[in-house]
Each structure stands twice: as structure tokens, then as C-alpha cells.
C-alpha positions as a printed NumPy array, in Angstrom:
array([[ 70.092,  28.853,  61.348],
       [ 67.424,  29.192,  58.746],
       [ 68.64 ,  29.381,  55.14 ],
       [ 66.317,  29.86 ,  52.209],
       [ 66.107,  31.527,  48.828],
       [ 63.981,  34.544,  47.962],
       [ 63.388,  36.936,  45.08 ],
       [ 65.233,  40.264,  45.04 ],
       [ 62.322,  42.352,  46.301],
       [ 60.652,  39.482,  48.232],
       [ 57.551,  40.143,  46.121],
       [ 57.555,  36.807,  44.276],
       [ 56.823,  33.371,  45.604],
       [ 58.091,  31.29 ,  42.661],
       [ 61.597,  30.93 ,  44.129],
       [ 60.212,  29.404,  47.337],
       [ 57.968,  27.032,  45.385],
       [ 60.843,  25.919,  43.192],
       [ 63.032,  25.38 ,  46.259],
       [ 60.298,  23.313,  47.918],
       [ 59.821,  21.207,  44.769],
       [ 63.551,  20.416,  44.645],
       [ 63.573,  19.602,  48.37 ],
       [ 60.64 ,  17.198,  47.881],
       [ 62.355,  15.584,  44.907],
       [ 65.65 ,  15.07 ,  46.759],
       [ 64.131,  14.138,  50.124],
       [ 64.694,  17.233,  52.286],
       [ 66.036,  20.778,  52.333],
       [ 69.41 ,  19.614,  53.656],
       [ 70.008,  17.709,  50.433],
       [ 69.859,  20.993,  48.49 ],
       [ 73.25 ,  22.088,  49.824],
       [ 74.82 ,  18.938,  48.427],
       [ 75.26 ,  18.113,  44.792],
       [ 76.767,  19.858,  41.816],
       [ 76.071,  23.152,  40.092],
       [ 76.022,  21.646,  36.603],
       [ 73.319,  19.165,  37.65 ],
       [ 71.19 ,  22.033,  38.99 ],
       [ 71.697,  24.024,  35.777],
       [ 70.568,  21.039,  33.704],
       [ 67.512,  20.528,  35.903],
       [ 66.514,  24.204,  35.773],
       [ 67.112,  24.82 ,  32.06 ],
       [ 66.693,  21.406,  30.472],
       [ 69.969,  22.043,  28.667],
       [ 73.215,  20.097,  28.628],
       [ 75.642,  21.195,  31.324],
       [ 79.232,  20.226,  31.984],
       [ 81.794,  20.639,  34.712],
       [ 85.376,  21.16 ,  33.58 ],
       [ 88.186,  20.706,  36.111],
       [ 90.561,  23.636,  35.713],
       [ 93.69 ,  22.036,  37.22 ],
       [ 95.044,  20.839,  33.898],
       [ 93.119,  23.104,  31.542],
       [ 94.462,  26.312,  33.078],
       [ 98.152,  25.392,  32.903],
       [100.659,  25.621,  30.083],
       [ 99.344,  25.614,  26.514],
       [ 95.86 ,  24.695,  27.703],
       [ 95.439,  28.11 ,  29.306],
       [ 95.012,  29.911,  25.972],
       [ 92.576,  27.238,  24.772],
       [ 90.617,  27.66 ,  28.017],
       [ 90.345,  31.435,  27.475],
       [ 89.255,  30.909,  23.871],
       [ 86.608,  28.424,  25.032],
       [ 85.251,  30.821,  27.653],
       [ 85.031,  33.606,  25.044],
       [ 83.235,  31.213,  22.655],
       [ 80.796,  30.149,  25.39 ],
       [ 80.031,  33.806,  26.118],
       [ 79.513,  34.533,  22.424],
       [ 77.041,  31.632,  22.232],
       [ 75.129,  32.984,  25.24 ],
       [ 75.816,  29.994,  27.477],
       [ 75.413,  30.21 ,  31.243],
       [ 78.795,  29.951,  32.993],
       [ 80.048,  29.748,  36.528],
       [ 83.171,  28.867,  38.437],
       [ 83.595,  26.853,  41.619],
       [ 86.196,  27.082,  44.337],
       [ 87.626,  24.102,  46.148],
       [ 88.191,  23.408,  49.797],
       [ 89.9  ,  25.999,  51.971],
       [ 91.994,  23.202,  53.51 ],
       [ 93.681,  22.669,  50.118],
       [ 94.343,  26.365,  49.395],
       [ 97.572,  28.147,  50.199],
       [ 97.614,  30.877,  52.832],
       [ 97.952,  33.729,  50.327],
       [ 94.823,  32.625,  48.489],
       [ 92.837,  32.325,  51.722],
       [ 93.685,  35.952,  52.54 ],
       [ 92.546,  37.245,  49.102],
       [ 88.847,  37.312,  50.047],
       [ 87.511,  34.257,  48.211],
       [ 84.621,  32.167,  49.558],
       [ 85.569,  28.492,  49.455],
       [ 83.266,  25.611,  48.484],
       [ 81.128,  28.126,  46.615],
       [ 80.14 ,  28.881,  43.041],
       [ 80.501,  32.23 ,  41.318],
       [ 78.37 ,  33.003,  38.241],
       [ 80.388,  34.495,  35.377],
       [ 78.752,  37.621,  33.994],
       [ 81.173,  38.657,  31.277],
       [ 84.713,  38.286,  29.959],
       [ 86.771,  40.918,  28.137],
       [ 90.066,  41.244,  26.414],
       [ 90.702,  44.956,  26.567],
       [ 94.042,  46.718,  26.112],
       [ 95.782,  43.345,  26.183],
       [ 94.215,  42.467,  29.552],
       [ 91.973,  39.458,  30.129],
       [ 89.342,  40.369,  32.723],
       [ 86.424,  38.351,  34.077],
       [ 83.381,  39.791,  35.861],
       [ 81.841,  37.425,  38.413],
       [ 79.068,  37.614,  40.983],
       [ 79.905,  37.023,  44.62 ],
       [ 78.034,  34.142,  46.236],
       [ 75.127,  35.186,  48.444],
       [ 75.691,  35.651,  52.151],
       [ 78.499,  37.125,  54.197],
       [ 81.841,  37.105,  52.447],
       [ 85.015,  39.08 ,  52.27 ],
       [ 85.804,  41.282,  49.268],
       [ 88.3  ,  40.3  ,  46.574],
       [ 91.658,  41.875,  47.36 ],
       [ 93.587,  40.846,  44.256],
       [ 94.111,  42.562,  40.925],
       [ 90.94 ,  44.351,  39.81 ],
       [ 89.538,  44.338,  43.352],
       [ 87.698,  47.432,  44.606],
       [ 90.898,  49.009,  45.946],
       [ 93.121,  47.938,  43.052],
       [ 95.403,  50.611,  41.554],
       [ 94.887,  49.005,  38.115],
       [ 91.553,  50.79 ,  37.654],
       [ 91.697,  53.818,  35.388],
       [ 88.764,  55.954,  34.32 ],
       [ 89.078,  54.531,  30.807],
       [ 88.98 ,  50.904,  32.003],
       [ 86.118,  51.634,  34.395],
       [ 84.133,  52.955,  31.455],
       [ 85.042,  50.064,  29.115],
       [ 84.214,  47.407,  31.718],
       [ 81.072,  49.094,  33.076],
       [ 82.564,  49.352,  36.559],
       [ 80.514,  51.049,  39.283],
       [ 81.539,  51.348,  42.901],
       [ 77.915,  50.879,  44.016],
       [ 77.728,  47.241,  42.976],
       [ 79.202,  45.268,  45.88 ],
       [ 77.878,  41.938,  44.62 ],
       [ 80.277,  41.684,  41.681],
       [ 84.003,  41.309,  41.401],
       [ 86.443,  41.733,  38.583],
       [ 89.403,  39.41 ,  38.293],
       [ 92.276,  38.839,  35.903],
       [ 92.216,  35.586,  33.966],
       [ 95.511,  34.574,  35.623],
       [ 93.967,  34.984,  39.084],
       [ 90.842,  33.158,  37.887],
       [ 92.976,  30.146,  36.912],
       [ 94.684,  30.173,  40.323],
       [ 91.545,  30.649,  42.41 ],
       [ 88.918,  28.437,  40.799],
       [ 88.921,  24.642,  40.471],
       [ 85.902,  24.102,  38.195],
       [ 84.236,  25.79 ,  35.255],
       [ 80.511,  25.123,  34.877],
       [ 78.987,  25.557,  31.435],
       [ 75.283,  25.223,  30.673],
       [ 74.682,  25.127,  26.951],
       [ 71.385,  26.949,  27.276],
       [ 70.381,  28.124,  23.828],
       [ 69.338,  31.754,  23.777],
       [ 66.134,  31.957,  21.674],
       [ 67.224,  35.346,  20.329],
       [ 70.409,  33.782,  18.908],
       [ 69.264,  30.268,  18.028],
       [ 66.088,  29.082,  16.342],
       [ 66.331,  25.437,  17.449]])
């Protein structure tokens, strides 16, 4: 079927023009579904982007360093995202948790609140299941206090909240675009 990008209200044409320019540059629209998120971030922002495999970084003593790095990246205003691997390589329990495989999830915000490490991500566009793990929509972990502190609203179906432990188990890559926020950095 037809797949294309569009602006939220379909009132802007710049997204379509940008998509067409990338398709021309790479040869065709089919080539847009291939490639890597960090390359696209570099092309769109002109900033350095990296892809960090999480297999080793999210285990053992590296897990705390990974959390500290993510917090530092957020503090610096960098653009972050996380990528899932292939469904064929995932265990059955993970497949049933509502994750979209071979997809990227933008990271909106990270918190350490009441001793909990929570990450807010955006679901990839298109049809997908909802996250059924800790901090999912039906999770008993939500209290009114935590909903307030994390800005949780039941109306927003495009976001998901996840514990850092689940994040380390679910995602295979961390994408970081060192885009310098002009409000925070002068050069």
C-alpha cells in the first residue's frame, strides 16, 4: 500500500517536499525505509549523531553509566531515540508486551522520581499494540502523585512510559543526535 509522511493537520507541504528530496537523493522512495536513524538525524540537523548498541552498555556496571549518559544527553538538549531489533531474535514474553519491532521510538523525557527511573517515549507511527509492561496504560504502578509528576494523561495514546530496566531489555540501540539547542548554546 501507499506509505507517506504528512504534517499533523495536513496543512503543510514541507514534509512531502523533504520526503521527495530524500527519495531523489537516494534513488527512490523504497530506499527511504532502509538505512539508519542516526544517519537521518545527521542529514536533517547537520549535527553529529551516533548509534550506541545497548547489548553491552545496559548490562552490569555499564547500566548505571548508560542511565547517567542519557540524563546528561537530556540536560544538553540532544535529540534521542531508541531502536528495537528483529522480532525473530526476541523472546516470546517480549513479543507479547506490545512492542513494535524493527522500529525507532523517540525519547521525550527521562526522570528519576521517588527512586524510580522512568522513560517517556513516542510510539512509532502506524498500527501498533500498546505497551503492556510496567508503566503501561493499565499498570497498577500509576498513582495520582506519579501521574502529576510525570505529566501523564490518559488521552495521549501516542506515548508510552517505561521503566529503565524494561528499556534496557526491549531496545537494542540508542540514537543520540548532538543537536545544539540555540537557547542553551551560543556556538
